[in-house]
Amino acid sequence: MYTIGQAAKLTGIPAETLRAWERRYGLTPPERTNAGYRLYDDAALATFREVGRLVEAGWKPREAVLALKDHDVEWLPDAREFVEGIASGSLDLEQATATLGVRFAVQPFSRVVDEWLLPMLGFLGEEWAKGRISVEQEHELAAALMRRLGLVFESAAVQRGGPVILMGLTEGNRHELGLMAFACIVRSAGLDVRYLGPDLPAEEWGRAAKRARPAAVVTTAPSQADLPQVLAVLDAVRAIVPDVVMCVGGQRQYEVGEPVIALGHRFGEAAHSLAQRLGVAV
Amino acid sequence: MYTIGQAAKLTGIPAETLRAWERRYGLTPPERTNAGYRLYDDAALATFREVGRLVEAGWKPREAVLALKDHDVEWLPDAREFVEGIASGSLDLEQATATLGVRFAVQPFSRVVDEWLLPMLGFLGEEWAKGRISVEQEHELAAALMRRLGLVFESAAVQRGGPVILMGLTEGNRHELGLMAFACIVRSAGLDVRYLGPDLPAEEWGRAAKRARPAAVVTTAPSQADLPQVLAVLDAVRAIVPDVVMCVGGQRQYEVGEPVIALGHRFGEAAHSLAQRLGVAV
DNA sequence: CAAGGTTGGGACAAACCTTGTACAAAGTCA
DNA sequence: TGACTTTGTACAAGGTTTGTCCCAACCTTG
């Protein structure tokens, strides 16, 4: 437990400000000693830091506090707890995804993806394999997350005129979430991403390439069955744009081999290196 | 929620300009705080970006907003032109969805769906049948429209505690757009819609019903092949909730028959009558 | 006990937002 | 061409929000 001065030192927010936040917006009324001294716990400090980050990002403190109160930080548990909540049915999906929106505002998007979304998808796959998550649960979650990511995608500013990047899934592949997250990151960096959607046959990739003349093409290979599809897409696109850069993500990305580039499992860095390869400053 | 300064920073449009647009064209009168401060949500920000995009592309702001709002605008030719533009490749998808977004902001959402989106989907199907629209074009458009509708879905206020409505597509059916538009309308009316996504087998509908205890279930039957699936879903859900209300949309909705309710092709009215049937005031 | 931290509340300047009016640059039209 | 409209931006006067400061009284620690 910390007194207000210690809390101020640890969070970097002046004690007067912490008191003002409590007085004005009712932010985390702390426990008190017998004499009336405030005593904060670690959760309170975490909340202060979250509010601080939002304020630093330009939010009005009132709005920041309200947002964090509505979607209590405690409510977005770590990835494993989240999946556990889905499996047991104890998680309110509506509230959890709304909280994710606040998360996106508090932390850099790519960090949330690398440290939360991708691990979460991994756990989800495990639990699904064990039969602890039903198809309909997985569907509903995927749809909700796609909407959240779509919000980020739409709010990213694009600079037209630069190199075009085509993203989509190969025939038979419908696992959109990872790719969409990557698309959001790349688009947030200002690149012109064209998102084609799931389950697209190789010849359609050729048509898309003819229309868009992409500098790069990104897809994923979550299972072994996707590998030949990825190569087919490579052929189809290369027939139109011979020197196109092709990148691939997903569990089996390293099994595709030259000249396809594996993106790795850290999307922030992957997006960065993709931008560099295309000669675009980020 | 964002203040006007925040909105200006996030959209890149000066606050004075946002106020001028509101004053001159009535663009998205926002909520206000007690003190009169404007508060914008994500959908409003999307609209601003869309108008900005149109202005950047050479539209006049007045036309970008008012022309899309005026009553004497012919909707159907416009939807046809839209599809024509997609087919010929002369239409910029970003710009096209931008006009749709502005319409959502200045017209009742259900009217835009009834008079523009649904006819447009009809034309799109026709051209697709004629081979004038490729699969990848249709995919990319569908993904973009789903993102835009998802934005509406997410920014619609929900009142938990009321009757739950389950929406999704039956096994093999992946035509999400119509259903998603309907989901947006119903959710905007304050009802608790759970959107399950496409391609869900009947037994999974049963599982979802066990979790959510829905008062109503909505799906679509765009082709004849979907009819048996719809009946299978009805059986599966009724095994859990015997007196559930089941509604169906899509081209073949009238061929399902009792006790399934056909929604008709005017979603505004359909949503209204669904709400009435559930005893909810809208 | 002394020194330093904490309590509440009031006060205040800076930053932000409000409405209304004004104006220059650019476009439109007869 | 000249008159008129449109549009982005600017400014003034006034209200709101917010970080910070002050202060007398109280608490904790050495």
XYZ file of C-alpha atoms (C1' of nucleotides) in Angstrom:
624
model
C 0.000 0.000 0.000
C 1.212 3.453 -0.890
C 0.557 6.931 0.466
C -0.345 9.627 -1.997
C 3.199 10.944 -2.211
C 4.587 7.526 -3.051
C 1.843 7.008 -5.599
C 2.729 10.350 -7.159
C 6.387 9.447 -7.386
C 5.634 6.005 -8.839
C 3.164 7.174 -11.454
C 4.726 10.510 -12.294
C 1.441 12.294 -11.645
C 1.495 15.064 -9.003
C -0.351 14.320 -5.778
C -2.509 17.403 -6.193
C -3.679 16.084 -9.529
C -4.514 12.679 -8.073
C -6.592 14.361 -5.400
C -8.309 16.557 -7.979
C -9.183 13.492 -10.069
C -10.671 11.819 -7.045
C -12.570 14.917 -5.945
C -13.871 15.808 -9.405
C -14.516 12.458 -11.074
C -14.537 10.047 -8.161
C -11.536 8.159 -9.474
C -10.724 5.163 -7.250
C -11.661 6.393 -3.770
C -8.885 4.712 -1.800
C -8.830 3.103 1.596
C -7.922 5.334 4.485
C -5.851 4.944 7.619
C -7.579 5.668 10.922
C -6.304 9.195 10.680
C -7.617 9.635 7.140
C -4.473 9.150 5.045
C -5.139 7.738 1.583
C -3.749 4.240 0.926
C -3.485 3.083 -2.678
C -2.895 -0.463 -3.914
C -1.184 -1.577 -7.110
C -4.456 -1.737 -9.040
C -5.096 1.922 -8.249
C -1.641 2.848 -9.468
C -2.255 0.933 -12.685
C -5.458 2.891 -13.169
C -3.638 6.176 -12.602
C -1.090 5.255 -15.210
C -3.839 4.347 -17.685
C -5.606 7.649 -17.156
C -2.270 9.429 -17.438
C -1.570 7.778 -20.754
C -4.994 8.707 -22.085
C -4.553 12.317 -20.976
C -1.138 12.382 -22.565
C -2.772 11.133 -25.753
C -5.030 14.177 -25.716
C -8.130 12.927 -23.929
C -9.839 15.180 -21.448
C -9.343 13.729 -17.983
C -13.057 13.634 -17.412
C -13.598 11.491 -20.506
C -10.589 9.321 -19.752
C -11.800 8.534 -16.256
C -15.332 7.897 -17.437
C -14.155 5.552 -20.170
C -11.983 3.584 -17.782
C -14.779 3.418 -15.236
C -17.270 2.089 -17.758
C -14.826 -0.500 -19.001
C -12.963 -1.317 -15.845
C -9.365 -2.112 -16.566
C -9.675 -5.240 -14.474
C -12.214 -6.407 -16.985
C -9.743 -7.061 -19.731
C -7.826 -9.878 -18.121
C -4.730 -11.332 -19.630
C -5.158 -13.412 -22.716
C -5.410 -16.760 -20.952
C -8.052 -15.585 -18.493
C -9.975 -14.084 -21.360
C -10.123 -17.414 -23.193
C -10.995 -19.133 -19.926
C -13.876 -16.696 -19.514
C -15.130 -17.502 -22.995
C -14.883 -21.230 -22.401
C -16.732 -21.095 -19.109
C -19.288 -18.645 -20.434
C -18.586 -16.243 -17.584
C -17.339 -13.460 -19.817
C -19.548 -10.687 -21.067
C -18.377 -10.452 -24.663
C -19.993 -7.084 -25.242
C -18.220 -5.495 -22.328
C -14.928 -7.237 -22.997
C -14.670 -6.049 -26.588
C -15.699 -2.531 -25.591
C -12.865 -2.602 -23.097
C -10.572 -3.662 -25.876
C -11.431 -0.401 -27.580
C -10.174 1.532 -24.573
C -7.065 -0.656 -24.555
C -6.370 0.353 -28.135
C -6.521 3.978 -27.045
C -4.310 3.487 -23.996
C -1.523 1.481 -25.562
C 0.055 1.428 -28.996
C -2.136 -0.768 -31.156
C 0.690 -3.018 -32.268
C 1.574 -3.731 -28.657
C -1.958 -4.844 -27.869
C -1.824 -7.099 -30.903
C 1.575 -8.609 -30.118
C 1.085 -8.994 -26.395
C -2.601 -9.714 -26.131
C -4.451 -10.533 -29.341
C -2.002 -13.003 -30.856
C -1.387 -14.947 -27.631
C -5.134 -14.957 -27.094
C -5.697 -16.495 -30.513
C -3.137 -19.152 -29.627
C -4.908 -20.083 -26.400
C -8.227 -20.007 -28.203
C -6.939 -22.554 -30.711
C -5.738 -24.812 -27.886
C -9.029 -24.724 -26.042
C -10.887 -25.262 -29.276
C -8.802 -28.357 -29.983
C -9.688 -29.633 -26.514
C -13.359 -29.102 -27.302
C -13.779 -26.533 -24.547
C -14.812 -23.799 -26.987
C -17.696 -24.396 -29.369
C -17.810 -23.327 -32.974
C -20.523 -20.801 -32.265
C -18.545 -19.223 -29.432
C -15.537 -18.941 -31.682
C -17.706 -17.468 -34.453
C -19.300 -14.869 -32.230
C -15.965 -13.824 -30.778
C -14.364 -13.600 -34.209
C -17.198 -11.440 -35.501
C -16.967 -9.092 -32.511
C -13.198 -8.761 -32.783
C -13.423 -8.182 -36.528
C -15.773 -5.286 -35.866
C -13.366 -3.804 -33.335
C -10.432 -4.174 -35.697
C -12.507 -2.755 -38.520
C -12.936 0.357 -36.419
C -9.178 0.723 -36.225
C -8.780 -0.024 -39.916
C -11.276 2.660 -40.864
C -9.770 5.256 -38.563
C -6.281 4.851 -39.989
C -5.238 7.637 -42.295
C -4.125 6.491 -45.726
C -1.816 8.240 -48.093
C -2.858 7.361 -51.605
C -0.240 7.331 -54.290
C 2.246 5.175 -52.415
C 2.868 1.483 -52.973
C -0.234 -0.715 -52.765
C -0.288 -3.766 -50.507
C -2.781 -6.529 -51.200
C -3.920 -8.566 -48.207
C -6.295 -11.459 -48.038
C -6.645 -15.176 -47.350
C -6.100 -18.042 -49.754
C -8.798 -20.460 -50.855
C -10.227 -22.413 -47.950
C -8.686 -20.164 -45.333
C -11.113 -18.152 -43.228
C -9.033 -17.201 -40.232
C -9.183 -13.471 -40.740
C -8.278 -12.070 -37.349
C -4.507 -12.235 -37.486
C -4.310 -10.823 -40.978
C -6.789 -8.075 -40.192
C -4.734 -7.060 -37.173
C -1.659 -6.886 -39.360
C -3.585 -4.929 -41.977
C -4.534 -2.395 -39.294
C -0.941 -1.934 -38.205
C 0.369 -1.506 -41.727
C -2.429 0.865 -42.636
C -1.858 2.910 -39.495
C 1.665 3.449 -40.769
C 0.082 5.236 -43.729
C 0.437 2.518 -46.332
C -2.263 1.815 -48.890
C -3.628 -1.562 -47.834
C -6.333 -3.251 -49.928
C -8.032 -5.888 -47.836
C -9.632 -8.552 -50.028
C -11.168 -10.804 -47.384
C -11.093 -14.569 -46.757
C -11.219 -17.622 -49.016
C -9.958 -16.191 -52.292
C -8.847 -18.601 -55.081
C -5.465 -18.018 -56.700
C -6.867 -16.892 -60.049
C -8.841 -14.193 -58.242
C -5.611 -12.966 -56.677
C -4.324 -12.631 -60.219
C -7.329 -10.501 -61.146
C -6.882 -8.355 -58.058
C -3.208 -7.870 -58.922
C -4.163 -6.779 -62.417
C -6.431 -4.120 -60.972
C -4.274 -2.884 -58.126
C -0.664 -3.439 -59.302
C 0.521 -4.197 -55.775
C 4.092 -3.738 -54.593
C 3.520 -6.393 -51.971
C 1.103 -9.203 -51.195
C 0.412 -10.561 -47.715
C -1.469 -13.690 -46.718
C -1.308 -16.359 -44.001
C -0.680 -20.075 -43.719
C -2.227 -21.275 -40.462
C -2.321 -24.947 -41.517
C -0.363 -27.250 -43.776
C -3.236 -27.367 -46.255
C -2.700 -23.693 -46.968
C 0.885 -24.067 -48.196
C 0.128 -25.059 -51.802
C -2.474 -22.300 -51.970
C 0.095 -19.727 -50.938
C 2.421 -20.865 -53.715
C -0.426 -20.760 -56.203
C -1.149 -17.177 -55.217
C 2.518 -16.325 -55.593
C 2.501 -17.697 -59.133
C -0.725 -15.948 -60.054
C 0.440 -12.553 -58.812
C 3.925 -12.887 -60.240
C 2.426 -13.495 -63.657
C 1.125 -9.922 -63.424
C 3.722 -8.171 -61.251
C 6.961 -10.166 -61.541
C 8.907 -8.394 -58.818
C 6.154 -8.353 -56.203
C 7.150 -8.866 -52.561
C 5.227 -11.711 -50.958
C 4.915 -12.055 -47.190
C 3.156 -14.717 -45.187
C 2.112 -15.057 -41.563
C 0.497 -17.805 -39.510
C 1.709 -20.994 -37.827
C 3.183 -22.555 -40.963
C 4.777 -19.456 -42.422
C 8.308 -20.868 -42.161
C 7.442 -23.903 -44.260
C 6.728 -21.906 -47.390
C 10.314 -21.004 -48.135
C 11.950 -18.767 -50.730
C 11.160 -16.314 -52.125
C 8.238 -15.835 -49.758
C 9.120 -13.815 -46.648
C 7.984 -15.080 -43.262
C 6.549 -12.239 -41.197
C 7.348 -13.739 -37.804
C 5.044 -13.491 -34.836
C 5.680 -9.923 -33.802
C 3.482 -7.808 -36.019
C 4.852 -4.434 -34.983
C 8.333 -5.324 -36.162
C 6.998 -7.189 -39.175
C 5.085 -4.135 -40.338
C 8.157 -2.013 -39.833
C 10.398 -4.238 -41.895
C 7.765 -4.565 -44.608
C 7.571 -0.788 -44.882
C 11.337 -0.574 -45.083
C 11.468 -3.197 -47.792
C 9.024 -1.100 -49.800
C 11.172 1.969 -49.254
C 8.567 3.846 -47.252
C 9.462 5.851 -44.180
C 7.397 5.140 -41.094
C -16.522 10.131 -26.798
C -14.354 12.932 -28.102
C -14.455 16.698 -27.690
C -14.196 18.819 -30.802
C -10.488 19.413 -30.358
C -9.889 15.681 -30.118
C -12.047 15.071 -33.152
C -10.078 17.688 -35.066
C -6.788 16.073 -34.126
C -7.978 12.585 -35.008
C -9.559 13.471 -38.336
C -7.118 16.144 -39.430
C -9.958 18.594 -40.017
C -9.784 21.898 -38.085
C -12.361 22.353 -35.342
C -13.613 25.570 -36.964
C -14.360 23.644 -40.114
C -16.218 20.929 -38.233
C -18.374 23.600 -36.586
C -18.956 25.294 -39.937
C -20.087 22.007 -41.472
C -22.494 21.449 -38.635
C -23.853 24.985 -38.826
C -24.132 25.130 -42.610
C -25.153 21.615 -43.570
C -26.388 20.159 -40.313
C -23.734 17.491 -40.408
C -24.088 15.154 -37.426
C -25.328 17.353 -34.599
C -23.455 15.724 -31.738
C -24.413 15.033 -28.174
C -23.617 17.737 -25.675
C -22.334 17.787 -22.133
C -24.355 19.684 -19.539
C -22.206 22.694 -20.223
C -22.814 22.475 -23.959
C -19.550 20.924 -25.075
C -19.858 18.791 -28.199
C -19.196 15.064 -27.793
C -18.530 12.948 -30.881
C -18.467 9.166 -31.150
C -16.533 6.917 -33.509
C -19.270 6.929 -36.114
C -19.213 10.738 -36.226
C -15.457 10.717 -36.670
C -15.823 8.257 -39.516
C -18.313 10.601 -41.150
C -15.950 13.541 -40.855
C -13.156 11.546 -42.416
C -15.497 10.476 -45.194
C -16.613 14.013 -45.976
C -12.988 15.091 -45.826
C -12.087 12.372 -48.284
C -14.823 13.468 -50.673
C -13.757 17.112 -50.429
C -10.181 16.104 -51.074
C -11.366 14.220 -54.134
C -12.899 17.403 -55.523
C -16.441 17.328 -54.178
C -17.819 20.493 -52.734
C -18.652 20.080 -49.077
C -22.189 21.262 -49.699
C -22.738 18.550 -52.273
C -20.919 15.975 -50.250
C -23.418 16.474 -47.453
C -26.588 18.088 -48.742
C -26.819 16.355 -52.089
C -26.764 13.052 -50.273
C -29.391 14.284 -47.863
C -31.906 15.859 -50.226
C -35.136 14.098 -50.849
C -35.173 14.516 -54.584
C -32.088 12.397 -55.018
C -32.822 9.341 -57.070
C -31.670 6.392 -55.068
C -32.014 3.530 -57.470
C -30.074 4.953 -60.423
C -27.400 5.852 -57.954
C -27.151 2.319 -56.602
C -27.042 1.056 -60.185
C -24.272 3.478 -61.067
C -22.395 2.293 -58.031
C -22.475 -1.309 -59.224
C -21.624 -0.173 -62.734
C -18.610 1.652 -61.368
C -17.443 -1.452 -59.550
C -17.895 -3.595 -62.653
C -15.989 -1.249 -64.908
C -13.297 -0.672 -62.312
C -13.765 3.087 -62.593
C -14.916 3.482 -59.009
C -12.571 4.204 -56.133
C -13.745 1.928 -53.346
C -12.615 4.298 -50.585
C -14.575 7.110 -52.146
C -17.594 4.963 -52.817
C -17.898 3.738 -49.258
C -17.334 7.321 -48.146
C -20.532 8.436 -49.885
C -22.372 5.591 -48.215
C -21.016 6.630 -44.839
C -22.160 10.203 -45.313
C -25.611 8.930 -46.187
C -25.711 6.969 -42.964
C -24.976 10.218 -41.144
C -27.582 12.439 -42.781
C -30.402 9.994 -43.490
C -32.241 7.547 -41.286
C -30.095 4.443 -41.376
C -32.974 2.137 -42.223
C -33.917 4.295 -45.192
C -30.448 4.088 -46.664
C -30.551 0.333 -46.212
C -34.010 -0.077 -47.748
C -33.619 2.318 -50.632
C -29.943 2.031 -51.439
C -28.036 -0.844 -49.882
C -30.510 -3.638 -50.557
C -31.220 -2.605 -54.169
C -27.474 -2.262 -54.657
C -26.952 -5.818 -53.440
C -29.611 -6.919 -55.923
C -27.855 -5.220 -58.826
C -24.564 -6.623 -57.641
C -25.993 -10.130 -57.769
C -27.273 -9.579 -61.292
C -23.958 -8.331 -62.597
C -22.176 -11.132 -60.804
C -24.425 -13.662 -62.521
C -23.544 -12.053 -65.843
C -19.874 -12.435 -65.024
C -19.249 -8.690 -65.043
C -18.121 -8.659 -61.411
C -15.308 -10.921 -60.292
C -15.190 -12.834 -57.052
C -12.344 -10.721 -55.728
C -14.202 -7.490 -56.467
C -17.239 -8.804 -54.671
C -15.062 -9.945 -51.744
C -13.284 -6.634 -51.373
C -16.531 -4.683 -51.534
C -18.215 -6.977 -49.028
C -15.311 -6.619 -46.607
C -15.389 -2.826 -46.882
C -19.161 -2.649 -46.396
C -18.972 -5.017 -43.440
C -16.443 -2.724 -41.808
C -18.682 0.277 -42.356
C -21.729 -1.517 -40.993
C -19.669 -2.808 -38.100
C -18.994 0.785 -37.165
C -22.710 1.451 -36.970
C -23.245 -1.739 -35.013
C -20.582 -0.864 -32.479
C -21.732 2.685 -31.898
C -25.362 1.703 -31.419
C -26.427 1.860 -27.792
C -27.622 -1.375 -26.257
C -29.841 -1.881 -23.289
C -28.916 -5.129 -21.622
C -31.574 -6.963 -19.724
C -34.188 -6.941 -22.448
C -35.015 -9.829 -24.767
C -32.032 -11.290 -26.607
C -32.096 -11.692 -30.386
C -29.767 -14.180 -32.006
C -28.670 -13.396 -35.559
C -26.441 -15.341 -37.884
C -26.270 -17.361 -41.078
C -26.982 -21.044 -41.559
C -24.442 -23.613 -42.657
C -23.058 -22.866 -46.095
C -24.451 -19.339 -46.178
C -21.876 -16.553 -46.169
C -23.870 -13.602 -47.449
C -23.536 -11.465 -44.365
C -24.327 -7.985 -45.602
C -28.106 -8.032 -45.551
C -28.280 -9.629 -42.135
C -25.652 -7.291 -40.715
C -27.636 -4.290 -41.949
C -30.729 -5.666 -40.253
C -28.738 -6.331 -37.096
C -27.656 -2.685 -37.080
C -31.213 -1.437 -37.380
C -32.524 -3.669 -34.633
C -29.605 -2.854 -32.360
C -30.041 0.865 -32.969
C -33.538 0.433 -31.590
C -31.899 -0.588 -28.331
C -32.425 -4.337 -28.548
C -29.824 -6.813 -27.420
C -28.598 -8.384 -30.662
C -26.033 -11.171 -30.570
C -24.429 -11.503 -33.961
C -23.016 -14.996 -34.470
C -21.549 -14.634 -37.956
C -21.785 -16.723 -41.144
C -21.857 -20.449 -41.871
C -23.096 -21.848 -38.574
C -24.374 -25.462 -38.429
C -27.749 -26.094 -36.829
C -26.354 -27.891 -33.758
C -24.223 -24.828 -33.033
C -27.351 -22.695 -33.114
C -28.670 -25.008 -30.443
C -25.586 -24.387 -28.314
C -25.888 -20.648 -28.822
C -29.549 -20.789 -27.785
C -28.598 -22.685 -24.636
C -26.171 -19.924 -23.712
C -28.222 -16.891 -24.674
C -31.865 -17.982 -24.201
C -33.029 -15.829 -27.102
C -36.554 -14.482 -27.470
C -36.055 -14.377 -31.232
C -33.771 -15.807 -33.872
C -33.086 -14.201 -37.243
C -31.348 -15.661 -40.274
C -31.600 -15.455 -44.062
C -32.393 -17.744 -46.981
C -30.868 -16.226 -50.113
C -30.952 -19.475 -52.106
C -33.047 -22.597 -52.224
C -30.234 -24.633 -50.713
C -30.601 -22.650 -47.510
C -34.207 -23.667 -46.854
C -33.564 -27.021 -45.173
C -30.838 -25.391 -43.081
C -33.276 -22.786 -41.834
C -35.687 -25.494 -40.743
C -32.881 -27.390 -39.041
C -31.974 -24.271 -37.098
C -35.603 -23.799 -36.118
C -35.723 -27.335 -34.742
C -32.438 -26.986 -32.899
C -33.409 -23.726 -31.218
C -36.933 -24.861 -30.391
C -35.517 -27.842 -28.576
C -34.036 -25.319 -26.142
C -36.515 -22.423 -26.256
C -39.851 -23.833 -27.454
C -41.672 -20.544 -27.946
C -38.863 -18.716 -29.736
C -39.816 -16.331 -32.544
C -37.995 -17.162 -35.765
C -37.651 -14.641 -38.601
C -36.004 -15.043 -41.946
C -34.936 -12.648 -44.692
C -33.415 -13.064 -48.140
C -34.736 -13.925 -51.590
C -36.323 -17.235 -50.580
C -37.801 -16.150 -47.277
C -41.395 -16.757 -48.391
C -40.708 -20.386 -49.227
C -39.933 -21.368 -45.658
C -43.518 -21.140 -44.419
C -45.071 -21.491 -40.972
C -44.166 -20.889 -38.243
C -41.201 -18.954 -39.559
C -41.939 -15.270 -40.135
C -40.806 -13.681 -43.399
C -39.222 -10.302 -42.731
C -40.044 -8.791 -46.118
C -37.683 -6.555 -48.012
C -38.157 -3.360 -46.046
C -35.916 -3.660 -43.046
C -37.111 -0.562 -41.233
C -40.654 -1.914 -40.987
C -39.433 -5.415 -40.344
C -37.376 -4.274 -37.375
C -40.344 -2.338 -36.071
C -42.710 -5.285 -36.247
C -40.114 -7.591 -34.718
C -39.746 -5.229 -31.777
C -43.511 -5.081 -31.370
C -43.779 -8.837 -31.444
C -41.255 -8.981 -28.618
C -43.249 -6.421 -26.681
C -40.523 -3.810 -26.738
C -41.272 -0.157 -27.310
C -39.215 1.524 -29.979
C 9.526 17.583 20.178
C 10.862 18.776 15.266
C 10.585 17.912 10.532
C 8.170 16.575 6.922
C 3.999 14.372 4.811
C -1.263 14.615 4.373
C -5.993 16.527 4.722
C -9.708 19.436 2.919
C -11.240 23.367 0.419
C -10.840 27.594 -1.949
C -8.596 30.124 -5.521
C -6.588 31.021 -10.038
C -4.424 31.136 -14.559
C -4.090 28.621 -18.733
C -6.287 25.938 -21.961
C -10.341 24.713 -24.061
C -15.047 25.285 -25.739
C -19.289 28.154 -26.781
C -21.899 31.354 -30.112
C -21.924 34.917 -33.389
C -19.893 37.811 -36.734
C -16.543 38.901 -40.175
C -13.621 38.456 -44.119
C -10.537 37.092 -47.897
C -9.910 33.777 -51.509
C -11.973 31.037 -54.829
C -15.732 29.603 -57.650
C -20.188 30.580 -60.288
C -23.053 32.880 -63.253
C -25.271 36.303 -66.083
C -16.237 41.565 -66.781
C -18.814 42.410 -62.316
C -22.097 40.695 -58.852
C -23.007 36.946 -56.037
C -22.153 32.665 -53.450
C -19.359 29.407 -51.150
C -15.906 28.085 -47.930
C -12.188 27.961 -44.697
C -10.436 30.600 -41.201
C -10.157 34.269 -37.759
C -11.605 36.974 -33.867
C -14.190 38.666 -29.740
C -16.629 38.023 -25.542
C -17.983 34.815 -22.269
C -18.405 30.229 -20.012
C -16.061 25.567 -18.479
C -12.442 22.532 -17.328
C -8.178 21.412 -15.310
C -3.521 21.465 -13.277
C -1.452 23.766 -9.716
C -0.888 26.498 -5.617
C -1.931 27.929 -0.959
C -3.104 27.317 3.866
C -4.334 25.997 8.513
C -4.901 21.887 10.869
C -3.580 17.196 11.563
C -0.597 12.810 11.282
C 3.765 10.080 11.226
C 8.400 9.214 12.039
C 12.780 9.718 14.135
